[in-house]
PDB file of C-alpha atoms and ligand atoms in Angstrom:
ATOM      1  CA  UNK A  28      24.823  -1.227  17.062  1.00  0.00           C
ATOM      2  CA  UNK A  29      22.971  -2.286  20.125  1.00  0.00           C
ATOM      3  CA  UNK A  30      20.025  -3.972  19.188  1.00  0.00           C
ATOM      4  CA  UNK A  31      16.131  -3.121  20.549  1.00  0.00           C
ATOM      5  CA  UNK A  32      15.064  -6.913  19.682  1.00  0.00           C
ATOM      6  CA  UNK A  33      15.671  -9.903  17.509  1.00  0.00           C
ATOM      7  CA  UNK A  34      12.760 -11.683  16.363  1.00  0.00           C
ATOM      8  CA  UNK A  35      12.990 -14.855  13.210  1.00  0.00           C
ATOM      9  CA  UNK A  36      12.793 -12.337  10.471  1.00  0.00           C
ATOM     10  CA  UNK A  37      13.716  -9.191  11.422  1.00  0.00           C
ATOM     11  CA  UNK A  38      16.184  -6.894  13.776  1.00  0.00           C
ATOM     12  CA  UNK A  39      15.297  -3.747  15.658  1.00  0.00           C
ATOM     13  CA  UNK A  40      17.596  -0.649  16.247  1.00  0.00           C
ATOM     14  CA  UNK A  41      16.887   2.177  17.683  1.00  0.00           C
ATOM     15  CA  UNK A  42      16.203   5.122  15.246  1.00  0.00           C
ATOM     16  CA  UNK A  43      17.719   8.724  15.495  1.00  0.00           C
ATOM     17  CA  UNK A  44      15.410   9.800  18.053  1.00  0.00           C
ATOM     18  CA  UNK A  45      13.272   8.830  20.729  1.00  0.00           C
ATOM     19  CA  UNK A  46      10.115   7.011  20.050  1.00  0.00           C
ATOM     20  CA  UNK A  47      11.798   6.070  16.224  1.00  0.00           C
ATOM     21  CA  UNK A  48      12.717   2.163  15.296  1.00  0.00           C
ATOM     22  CA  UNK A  49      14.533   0.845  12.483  1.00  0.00           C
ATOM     23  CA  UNK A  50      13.423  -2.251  11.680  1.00  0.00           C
ATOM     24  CA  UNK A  51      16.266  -4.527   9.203  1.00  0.00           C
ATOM     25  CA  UNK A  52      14.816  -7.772   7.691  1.00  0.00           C
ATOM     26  CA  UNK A  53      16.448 -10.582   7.582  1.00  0.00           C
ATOM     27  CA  UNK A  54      16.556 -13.592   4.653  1.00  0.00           C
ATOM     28  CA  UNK A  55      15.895 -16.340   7.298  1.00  0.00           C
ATOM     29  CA  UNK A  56      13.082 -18.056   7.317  1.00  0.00           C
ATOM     30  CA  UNK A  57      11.121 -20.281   9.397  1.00  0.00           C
ATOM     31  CA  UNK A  58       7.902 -22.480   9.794  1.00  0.00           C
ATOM     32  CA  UNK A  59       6.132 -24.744  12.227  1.00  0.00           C
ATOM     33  CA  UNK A  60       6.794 -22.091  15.240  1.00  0.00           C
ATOM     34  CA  UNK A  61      10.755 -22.196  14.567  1.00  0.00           C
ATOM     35  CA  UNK A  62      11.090 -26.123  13.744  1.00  0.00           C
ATOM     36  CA  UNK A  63      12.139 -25.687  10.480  1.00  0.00           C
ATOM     37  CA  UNK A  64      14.915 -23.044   9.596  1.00  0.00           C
ATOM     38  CA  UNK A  65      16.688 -22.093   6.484  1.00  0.00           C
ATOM     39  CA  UNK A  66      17.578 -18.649   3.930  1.00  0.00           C
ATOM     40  CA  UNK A  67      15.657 -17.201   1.452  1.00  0.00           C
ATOM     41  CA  UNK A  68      17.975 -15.168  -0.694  1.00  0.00           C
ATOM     42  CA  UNK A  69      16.852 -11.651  -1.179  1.00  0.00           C
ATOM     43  CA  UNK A  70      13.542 -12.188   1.223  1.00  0.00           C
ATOM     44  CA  UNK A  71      14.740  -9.271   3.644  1.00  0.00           C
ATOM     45  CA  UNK A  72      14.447  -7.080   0.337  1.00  0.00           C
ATOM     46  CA  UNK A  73      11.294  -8.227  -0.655  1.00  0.00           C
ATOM     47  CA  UNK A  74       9.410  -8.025   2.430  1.00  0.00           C
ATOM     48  CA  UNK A  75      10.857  -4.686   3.650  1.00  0.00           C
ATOM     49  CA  UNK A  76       9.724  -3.258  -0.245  1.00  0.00           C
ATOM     50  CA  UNK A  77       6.522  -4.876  -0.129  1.00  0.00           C
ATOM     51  CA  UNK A  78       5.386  -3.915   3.129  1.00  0.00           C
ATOM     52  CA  UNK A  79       6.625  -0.498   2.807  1.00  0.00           C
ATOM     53  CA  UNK A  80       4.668  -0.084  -0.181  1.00  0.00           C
ATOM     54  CA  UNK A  81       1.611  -1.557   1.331  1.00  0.00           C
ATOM     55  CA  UNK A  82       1.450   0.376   4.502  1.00  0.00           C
ATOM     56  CA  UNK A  83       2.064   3.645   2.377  1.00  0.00           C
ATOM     57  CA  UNK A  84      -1.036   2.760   0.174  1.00  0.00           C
ATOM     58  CA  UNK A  85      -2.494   1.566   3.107  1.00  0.00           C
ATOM     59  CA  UNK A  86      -1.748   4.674   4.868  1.00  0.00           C
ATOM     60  CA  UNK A  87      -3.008   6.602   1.709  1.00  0.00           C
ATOM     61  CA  UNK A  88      -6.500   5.134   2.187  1.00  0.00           C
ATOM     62  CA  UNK A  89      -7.141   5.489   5.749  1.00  0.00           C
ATOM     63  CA  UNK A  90      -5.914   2.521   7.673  1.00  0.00           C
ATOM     64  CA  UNK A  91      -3.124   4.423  10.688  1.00  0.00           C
ATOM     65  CA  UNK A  92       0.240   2.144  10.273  1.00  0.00           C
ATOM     66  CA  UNK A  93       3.745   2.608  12.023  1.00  0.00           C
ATOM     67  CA  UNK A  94       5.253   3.121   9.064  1.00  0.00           C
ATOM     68  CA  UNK A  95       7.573   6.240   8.384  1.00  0.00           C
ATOM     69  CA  UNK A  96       9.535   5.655   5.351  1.00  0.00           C
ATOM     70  CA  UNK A  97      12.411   3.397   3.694  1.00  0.00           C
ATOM     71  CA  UNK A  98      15.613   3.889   4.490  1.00  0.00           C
ATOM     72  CA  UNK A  99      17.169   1.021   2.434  1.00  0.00           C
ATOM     73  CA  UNK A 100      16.819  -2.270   1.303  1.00  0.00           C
ATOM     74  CA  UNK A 101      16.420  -3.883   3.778  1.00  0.00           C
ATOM     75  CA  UNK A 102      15.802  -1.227   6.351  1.00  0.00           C
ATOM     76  CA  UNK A 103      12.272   0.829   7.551  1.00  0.00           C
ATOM     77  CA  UNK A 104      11.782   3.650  10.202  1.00  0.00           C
ATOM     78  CA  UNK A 105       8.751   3.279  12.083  1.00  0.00           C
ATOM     79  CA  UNK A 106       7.199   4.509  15.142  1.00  0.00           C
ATOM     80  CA  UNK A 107       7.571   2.946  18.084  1.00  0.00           C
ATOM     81  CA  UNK A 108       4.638   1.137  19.527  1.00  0.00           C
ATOM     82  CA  UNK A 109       3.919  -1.240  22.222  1.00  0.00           C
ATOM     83  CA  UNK A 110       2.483  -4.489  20.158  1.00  0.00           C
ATOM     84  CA  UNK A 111      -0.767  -6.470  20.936  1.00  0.00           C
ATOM     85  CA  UNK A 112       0.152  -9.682  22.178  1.00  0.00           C
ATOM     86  CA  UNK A 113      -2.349 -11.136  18.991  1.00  0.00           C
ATOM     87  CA  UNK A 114      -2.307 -12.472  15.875  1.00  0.00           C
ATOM     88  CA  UNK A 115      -5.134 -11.083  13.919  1.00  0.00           C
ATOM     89  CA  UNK A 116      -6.066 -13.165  11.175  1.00  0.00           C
ATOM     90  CA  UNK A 117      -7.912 -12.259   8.277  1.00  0.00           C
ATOM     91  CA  UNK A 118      -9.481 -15.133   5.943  1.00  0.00           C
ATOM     92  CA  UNK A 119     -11.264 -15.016   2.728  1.00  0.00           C
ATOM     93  CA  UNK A 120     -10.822 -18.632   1.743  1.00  0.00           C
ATOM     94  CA  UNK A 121     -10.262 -21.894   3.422  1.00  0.00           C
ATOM     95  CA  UNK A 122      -6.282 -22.651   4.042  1.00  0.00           C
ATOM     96  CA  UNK A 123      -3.807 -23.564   6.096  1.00  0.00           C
ATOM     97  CA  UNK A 124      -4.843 -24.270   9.965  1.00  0.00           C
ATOM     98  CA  UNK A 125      -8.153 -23.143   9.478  1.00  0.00           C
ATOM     99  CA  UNK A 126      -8.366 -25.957   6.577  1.00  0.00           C
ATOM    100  CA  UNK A 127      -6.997 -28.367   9.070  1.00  0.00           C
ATOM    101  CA  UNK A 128      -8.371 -27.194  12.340  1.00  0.00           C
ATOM    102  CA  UNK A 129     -12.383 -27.863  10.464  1.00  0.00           C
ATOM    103  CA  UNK A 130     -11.485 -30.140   8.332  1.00  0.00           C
ATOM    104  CA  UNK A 131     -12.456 -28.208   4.683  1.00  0.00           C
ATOM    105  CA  UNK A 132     -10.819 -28.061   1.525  1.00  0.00           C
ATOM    106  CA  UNK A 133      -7.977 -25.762   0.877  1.00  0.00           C
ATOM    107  CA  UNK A 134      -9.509 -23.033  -1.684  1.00  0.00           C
ATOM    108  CA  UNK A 135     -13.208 -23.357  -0.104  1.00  0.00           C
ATOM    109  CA  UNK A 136     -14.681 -19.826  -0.547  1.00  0.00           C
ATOM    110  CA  UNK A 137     -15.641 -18.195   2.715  1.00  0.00           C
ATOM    111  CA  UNK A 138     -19.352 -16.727   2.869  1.00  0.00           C
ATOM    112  CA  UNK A 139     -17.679 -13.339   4.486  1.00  0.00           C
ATOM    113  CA  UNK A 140     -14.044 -12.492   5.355  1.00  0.00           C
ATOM    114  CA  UNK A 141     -13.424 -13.986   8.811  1.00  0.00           C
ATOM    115  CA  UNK A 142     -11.577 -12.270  11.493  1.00  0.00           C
ATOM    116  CA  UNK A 143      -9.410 -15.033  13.830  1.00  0.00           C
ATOM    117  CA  UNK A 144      -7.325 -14.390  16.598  1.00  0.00           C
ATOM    118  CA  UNK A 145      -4.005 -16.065  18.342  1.00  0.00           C
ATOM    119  CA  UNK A 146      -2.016 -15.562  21.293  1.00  0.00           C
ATOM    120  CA  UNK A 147       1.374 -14.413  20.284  1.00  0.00           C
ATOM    121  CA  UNK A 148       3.002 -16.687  22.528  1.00  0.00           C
ATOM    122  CA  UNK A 149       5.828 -19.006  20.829  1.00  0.00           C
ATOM    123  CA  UNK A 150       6.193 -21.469  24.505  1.00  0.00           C
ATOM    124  CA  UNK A 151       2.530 -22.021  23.743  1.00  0.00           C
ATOM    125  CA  UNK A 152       2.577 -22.713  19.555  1.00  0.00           C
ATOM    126  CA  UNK A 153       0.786 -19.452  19.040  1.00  0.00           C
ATOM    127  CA  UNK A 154      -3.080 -21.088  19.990  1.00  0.00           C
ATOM    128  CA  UNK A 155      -6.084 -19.702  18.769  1.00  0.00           C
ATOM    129  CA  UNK A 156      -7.676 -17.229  21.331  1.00  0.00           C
ATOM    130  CA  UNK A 157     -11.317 -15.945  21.675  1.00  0.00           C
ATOM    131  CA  UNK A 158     -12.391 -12.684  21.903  1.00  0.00           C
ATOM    132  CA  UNK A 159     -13.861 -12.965  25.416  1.00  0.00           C
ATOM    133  CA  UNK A 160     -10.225 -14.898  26.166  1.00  0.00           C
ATOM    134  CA  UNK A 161      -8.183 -11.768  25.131  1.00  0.00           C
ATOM    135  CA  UNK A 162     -10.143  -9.439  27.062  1.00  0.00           C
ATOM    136  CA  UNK A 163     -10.267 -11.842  30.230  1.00  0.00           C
ATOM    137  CA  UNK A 164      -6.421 -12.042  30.255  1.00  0.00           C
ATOM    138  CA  UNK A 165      -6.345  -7.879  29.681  1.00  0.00           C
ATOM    139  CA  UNK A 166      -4.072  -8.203  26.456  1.00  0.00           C
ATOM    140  CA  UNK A 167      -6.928  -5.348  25.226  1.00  0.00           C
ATOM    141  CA  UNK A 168      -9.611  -3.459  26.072  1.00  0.00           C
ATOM    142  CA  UNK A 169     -13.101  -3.918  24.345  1.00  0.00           C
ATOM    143  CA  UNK A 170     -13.163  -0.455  22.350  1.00  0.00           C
ATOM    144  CA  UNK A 171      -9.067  -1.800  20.857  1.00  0.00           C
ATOM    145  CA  UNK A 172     -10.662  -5.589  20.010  1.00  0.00           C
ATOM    146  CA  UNK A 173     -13.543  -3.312  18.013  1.00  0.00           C
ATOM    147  CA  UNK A 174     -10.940  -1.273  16.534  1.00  0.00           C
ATOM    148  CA  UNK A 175      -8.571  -4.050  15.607  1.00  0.00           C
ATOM    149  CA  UNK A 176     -11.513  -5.739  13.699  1.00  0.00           C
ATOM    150  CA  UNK A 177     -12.933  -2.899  11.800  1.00  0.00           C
ATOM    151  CA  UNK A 178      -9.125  -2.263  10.564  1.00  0.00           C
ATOM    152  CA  UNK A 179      -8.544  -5.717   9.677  1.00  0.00           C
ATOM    153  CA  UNK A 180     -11.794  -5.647   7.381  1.00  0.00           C
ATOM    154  CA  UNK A 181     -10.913  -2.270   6.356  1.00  0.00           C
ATOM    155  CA  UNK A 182      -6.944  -3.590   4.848  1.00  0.00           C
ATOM    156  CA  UNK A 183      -8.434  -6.633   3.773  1.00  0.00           C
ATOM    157  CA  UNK A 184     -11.127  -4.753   1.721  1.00  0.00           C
ATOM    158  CA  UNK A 185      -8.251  -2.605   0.567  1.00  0.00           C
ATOM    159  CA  UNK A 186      -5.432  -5.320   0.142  1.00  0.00           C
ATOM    160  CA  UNK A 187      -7.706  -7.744  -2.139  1.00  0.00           C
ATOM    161  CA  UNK A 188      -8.426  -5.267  -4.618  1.00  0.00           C
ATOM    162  CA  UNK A 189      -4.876  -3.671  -4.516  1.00  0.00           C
ATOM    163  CA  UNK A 190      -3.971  -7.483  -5.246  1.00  0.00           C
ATOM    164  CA  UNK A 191      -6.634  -8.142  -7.572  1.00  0.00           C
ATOM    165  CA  UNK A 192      -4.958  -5.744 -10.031  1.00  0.00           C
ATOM    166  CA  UNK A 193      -2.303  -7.392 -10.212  1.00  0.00           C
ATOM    167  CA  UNK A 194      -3.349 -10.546 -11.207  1.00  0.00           C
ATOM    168  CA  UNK A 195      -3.013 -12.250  -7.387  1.00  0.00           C
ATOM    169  CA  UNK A 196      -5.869 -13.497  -4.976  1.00  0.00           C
ATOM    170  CA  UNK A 197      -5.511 -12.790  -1.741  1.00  0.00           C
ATOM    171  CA  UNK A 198      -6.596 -16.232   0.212  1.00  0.00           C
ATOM    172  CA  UNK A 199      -5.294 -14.901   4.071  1.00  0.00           C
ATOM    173  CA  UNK A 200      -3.269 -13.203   6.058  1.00  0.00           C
ATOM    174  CA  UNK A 201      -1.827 -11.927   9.352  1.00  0.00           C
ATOM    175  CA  UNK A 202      -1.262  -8.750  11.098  1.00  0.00           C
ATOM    176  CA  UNK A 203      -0.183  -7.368  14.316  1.00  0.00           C
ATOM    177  CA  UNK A 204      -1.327  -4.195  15.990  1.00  0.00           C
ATOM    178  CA  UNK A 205       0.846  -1.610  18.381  1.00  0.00           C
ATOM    179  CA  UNK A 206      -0.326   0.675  20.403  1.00  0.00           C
ATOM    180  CA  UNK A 207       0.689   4.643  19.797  1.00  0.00           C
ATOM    181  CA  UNK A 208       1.324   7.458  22.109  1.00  0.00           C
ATOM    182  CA  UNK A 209      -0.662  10.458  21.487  1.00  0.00           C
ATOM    183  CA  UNK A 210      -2.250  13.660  23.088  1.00  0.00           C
ATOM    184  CA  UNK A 211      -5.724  12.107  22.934  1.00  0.00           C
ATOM    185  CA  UNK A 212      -4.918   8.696  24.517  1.00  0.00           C
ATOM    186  CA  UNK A 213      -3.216   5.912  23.099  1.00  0.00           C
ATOM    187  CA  UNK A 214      -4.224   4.989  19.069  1.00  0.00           C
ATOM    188  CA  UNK A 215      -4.265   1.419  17.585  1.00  0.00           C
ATOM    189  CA  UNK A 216      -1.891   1.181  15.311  1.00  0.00           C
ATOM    190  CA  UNK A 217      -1.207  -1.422  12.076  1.00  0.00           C
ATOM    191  CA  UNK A 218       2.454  -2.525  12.922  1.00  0.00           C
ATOM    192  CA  UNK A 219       5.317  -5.372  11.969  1.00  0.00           C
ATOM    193  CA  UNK A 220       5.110  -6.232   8.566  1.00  0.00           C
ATOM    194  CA  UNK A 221       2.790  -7.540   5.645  1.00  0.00           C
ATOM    195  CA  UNK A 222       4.548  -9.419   2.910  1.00  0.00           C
ATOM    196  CA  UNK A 223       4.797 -12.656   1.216  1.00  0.00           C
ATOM    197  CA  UNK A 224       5.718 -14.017   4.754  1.00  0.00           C
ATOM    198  CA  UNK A 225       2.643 -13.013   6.276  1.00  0.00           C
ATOM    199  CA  UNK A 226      -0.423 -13.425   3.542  1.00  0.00           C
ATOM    200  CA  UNK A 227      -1.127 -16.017   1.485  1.00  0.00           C
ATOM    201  CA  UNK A 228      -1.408 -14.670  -2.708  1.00  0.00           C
ATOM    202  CA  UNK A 229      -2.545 -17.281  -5.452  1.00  0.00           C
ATOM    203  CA  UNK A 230      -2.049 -16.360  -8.991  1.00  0.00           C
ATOM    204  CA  UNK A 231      -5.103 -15.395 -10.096  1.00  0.00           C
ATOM    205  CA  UNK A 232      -6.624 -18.555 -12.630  1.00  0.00           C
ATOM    206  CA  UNK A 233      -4.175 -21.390 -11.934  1.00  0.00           C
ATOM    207  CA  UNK A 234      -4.005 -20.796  -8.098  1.00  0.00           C
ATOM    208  CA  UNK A 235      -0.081 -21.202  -7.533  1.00  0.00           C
ATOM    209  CA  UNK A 236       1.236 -20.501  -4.455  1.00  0.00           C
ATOM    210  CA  UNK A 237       3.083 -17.571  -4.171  1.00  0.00           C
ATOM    211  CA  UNK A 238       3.971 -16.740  -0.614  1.00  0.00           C
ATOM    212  CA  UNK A 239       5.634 -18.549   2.599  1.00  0.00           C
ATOM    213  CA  UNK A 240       3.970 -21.893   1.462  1.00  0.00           C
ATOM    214  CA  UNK A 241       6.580 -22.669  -1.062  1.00  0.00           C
ATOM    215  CA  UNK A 242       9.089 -22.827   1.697  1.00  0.00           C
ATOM    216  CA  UNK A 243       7.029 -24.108   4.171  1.00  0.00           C
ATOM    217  CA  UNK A 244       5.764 -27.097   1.655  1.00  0.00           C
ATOM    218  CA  UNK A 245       8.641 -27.377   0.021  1.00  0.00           C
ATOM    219  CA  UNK A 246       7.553 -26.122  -3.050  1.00  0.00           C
ATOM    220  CA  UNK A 247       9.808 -24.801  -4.699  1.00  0.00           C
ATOM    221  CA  UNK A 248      10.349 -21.965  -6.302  1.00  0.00           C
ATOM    222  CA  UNK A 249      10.364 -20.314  -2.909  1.00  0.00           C
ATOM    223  CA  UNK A 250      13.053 -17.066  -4.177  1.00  0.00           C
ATOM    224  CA  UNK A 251      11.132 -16.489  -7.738  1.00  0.00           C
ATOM    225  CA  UNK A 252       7.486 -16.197  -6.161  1.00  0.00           C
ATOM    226  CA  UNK A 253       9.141 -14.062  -3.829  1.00  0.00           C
ATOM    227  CA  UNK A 254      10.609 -11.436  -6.538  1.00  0.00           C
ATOM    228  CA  UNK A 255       7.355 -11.752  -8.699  1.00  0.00           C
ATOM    229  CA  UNK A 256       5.451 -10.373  -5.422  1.00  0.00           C
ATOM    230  CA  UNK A 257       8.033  -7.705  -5.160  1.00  0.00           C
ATOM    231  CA  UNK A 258       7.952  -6.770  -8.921  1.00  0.00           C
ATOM    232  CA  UNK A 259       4.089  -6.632  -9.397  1.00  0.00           C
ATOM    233  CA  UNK A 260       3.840  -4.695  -5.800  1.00  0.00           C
ATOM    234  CA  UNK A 261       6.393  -1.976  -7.609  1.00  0.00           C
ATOM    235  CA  UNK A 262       4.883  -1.858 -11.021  1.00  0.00           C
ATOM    236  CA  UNK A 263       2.665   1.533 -11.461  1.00  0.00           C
ATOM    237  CA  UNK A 264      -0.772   0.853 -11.462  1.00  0.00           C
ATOM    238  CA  UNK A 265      -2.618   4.186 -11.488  1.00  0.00           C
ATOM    239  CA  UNK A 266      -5.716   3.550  -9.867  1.00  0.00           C
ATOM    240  CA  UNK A 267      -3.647   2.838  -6.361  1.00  0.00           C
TER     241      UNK A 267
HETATM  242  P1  TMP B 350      -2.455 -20.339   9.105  1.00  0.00           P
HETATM  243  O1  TMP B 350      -3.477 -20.823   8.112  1.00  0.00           O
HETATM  244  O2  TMP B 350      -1.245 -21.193   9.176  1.00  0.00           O
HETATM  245  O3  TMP B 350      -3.084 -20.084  10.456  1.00  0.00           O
HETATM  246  O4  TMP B 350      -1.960 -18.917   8.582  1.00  0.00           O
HETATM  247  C1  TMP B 350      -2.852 -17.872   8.323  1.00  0.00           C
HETATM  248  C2  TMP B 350      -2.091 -16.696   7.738  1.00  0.00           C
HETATM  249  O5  TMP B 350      -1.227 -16.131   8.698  1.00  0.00           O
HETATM  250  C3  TMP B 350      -1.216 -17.047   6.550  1.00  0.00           C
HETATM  251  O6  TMP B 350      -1.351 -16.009   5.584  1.00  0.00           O
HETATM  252  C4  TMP B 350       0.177 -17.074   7.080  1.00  0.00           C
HETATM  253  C5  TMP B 350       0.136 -16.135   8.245  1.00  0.00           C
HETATM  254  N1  TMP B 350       0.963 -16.550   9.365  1.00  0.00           N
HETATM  255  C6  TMP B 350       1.937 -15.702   9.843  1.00  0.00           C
HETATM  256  O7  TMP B 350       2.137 -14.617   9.325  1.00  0.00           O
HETATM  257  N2  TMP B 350       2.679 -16.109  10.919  1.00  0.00           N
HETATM  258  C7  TMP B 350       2.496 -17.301  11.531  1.00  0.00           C
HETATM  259  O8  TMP B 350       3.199 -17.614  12.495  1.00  0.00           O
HETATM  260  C8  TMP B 350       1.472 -18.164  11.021  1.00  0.00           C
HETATM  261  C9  TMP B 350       1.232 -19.501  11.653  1.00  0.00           C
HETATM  262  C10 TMP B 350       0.741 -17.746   9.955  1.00  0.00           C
HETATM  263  N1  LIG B 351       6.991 -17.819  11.095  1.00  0.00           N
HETATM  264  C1  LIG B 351       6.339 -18.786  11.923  1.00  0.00           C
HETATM  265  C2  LIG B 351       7.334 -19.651  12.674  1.00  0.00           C
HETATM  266  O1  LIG B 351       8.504 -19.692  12.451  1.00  0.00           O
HETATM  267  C3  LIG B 351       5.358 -19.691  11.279  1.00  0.00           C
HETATM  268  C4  LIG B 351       4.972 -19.577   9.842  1.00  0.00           C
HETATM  269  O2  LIG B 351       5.016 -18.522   9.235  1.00  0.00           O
HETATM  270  O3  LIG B 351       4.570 -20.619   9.308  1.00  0.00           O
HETATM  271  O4  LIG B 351       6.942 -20.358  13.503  1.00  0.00           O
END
């Protein structure tokens, strides 16, 4: 089947009809913008179950996603939108490049959650990019970059407590936006995916990793915290 794109972790199709996408994820993985490759086994099931379930209780609560529905294990339908060239990166502790970038320890609480931005731009390592940067180089208008933050909040507000219950912090993560045909305009969208690939989850107490960081510190354990994700996303909880 003639494919719509190929990025590193997932393929798009085109769905049954126009302005439909199936989206199939893949077990590779990478890091370090594509230096370092290998397979997860069982990671293109996870992260299509976990992100379907999290834009459906996402969806559920308010926050407008591209989501549609599952249509296997490793397949989603969503709608098709036209993505904002950003990174939008929500932080509620101290990790990763931000840890690096100002020099502060990994774990570091944040006073409030912080809202970061990069240019989705591989050539160029994905830099950071300010707000008054994004709007000079018309990836966005100023009522989308308002928009895009007060969703970002609005998941992470939504995604730490649906965490929180089950037993897992959430430290950070990253989402991409898409822009929507409709009869009003154009609507901002939540789009691509949100799963142990994307977000950063420590076990609640003993803080072990449980995301992309085993792989890309060569943890181990990289498959198990994978399926734990995908096991406590899929248990019942009644109060989400
Ligand atoms: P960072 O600390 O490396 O900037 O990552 C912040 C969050 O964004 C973390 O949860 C991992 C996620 N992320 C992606 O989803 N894709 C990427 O390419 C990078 C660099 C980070
Ligand atoms: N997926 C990204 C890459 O391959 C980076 C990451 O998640 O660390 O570059």
């Amino acid at each position: 089947m003639e494919k719509l794109y190929e990025g590193k972790a997932k393929v798009m199709y085109p769905g049954p009809e126009r302005g439909v996408v199936r989206v199939y994820f893949k077990d590779d993985a990478t890091a370090f913008n594509g230096q370092k490759r290998a397979q997860i086994p069982g990671k293109g099931v996870v992260n299509n179950q976990v992100s379907a379930a999290l834009f459906a209780y996402l969806e559920a609560h308010g926050v407008p996603t591209h989501f549609i529905r599952l249509l296997s294990e490793r397949e989603m339908l969503v709608k098709q939108v036209e993505i904002v060239p950003l990174e939008v990166i929500v932080r509620n502790r101290a990790a990763g490049s931000f840890s690096r970038r100002y020099g502060v320890e990994e774990g570091r609480v944040l006073p409030h959650p912080l809202v970061e931005f990069s240019l989705k731009n591989d050539a160029l390592g994905d830099p950071l990019i300010y707000d008054g940067a994004a709007l000079a180089l018309g990836l966005l208008t100023g009522p989308e970059l308002s928009r895009i933050k007060e969703l970002a909040l609005k998941v992470n507000a939504l995604l730490k407590e649906y965490f929180a219950q089950r037993h897992l912090e959430l430290i950070d993560f990253k989402l991409e936006f898409g822009r929507l045909p409709t009869d009003e305009g154009r609507a901002i969208v939540l789009a691509d995916e949100i799963s142990p690939d994307t977000m950063r989850l420590w076990e609640m107490g003993t803080g072990e990793k449980m995301d992309k960081d085993r792989f890309r510190r060569d943890l181990g354990g990289v498959e198990e915290a994978y399926q734990e994700v995908l096991r406590r996303v899929l248990q019942a909880q009644p109060s989400t």
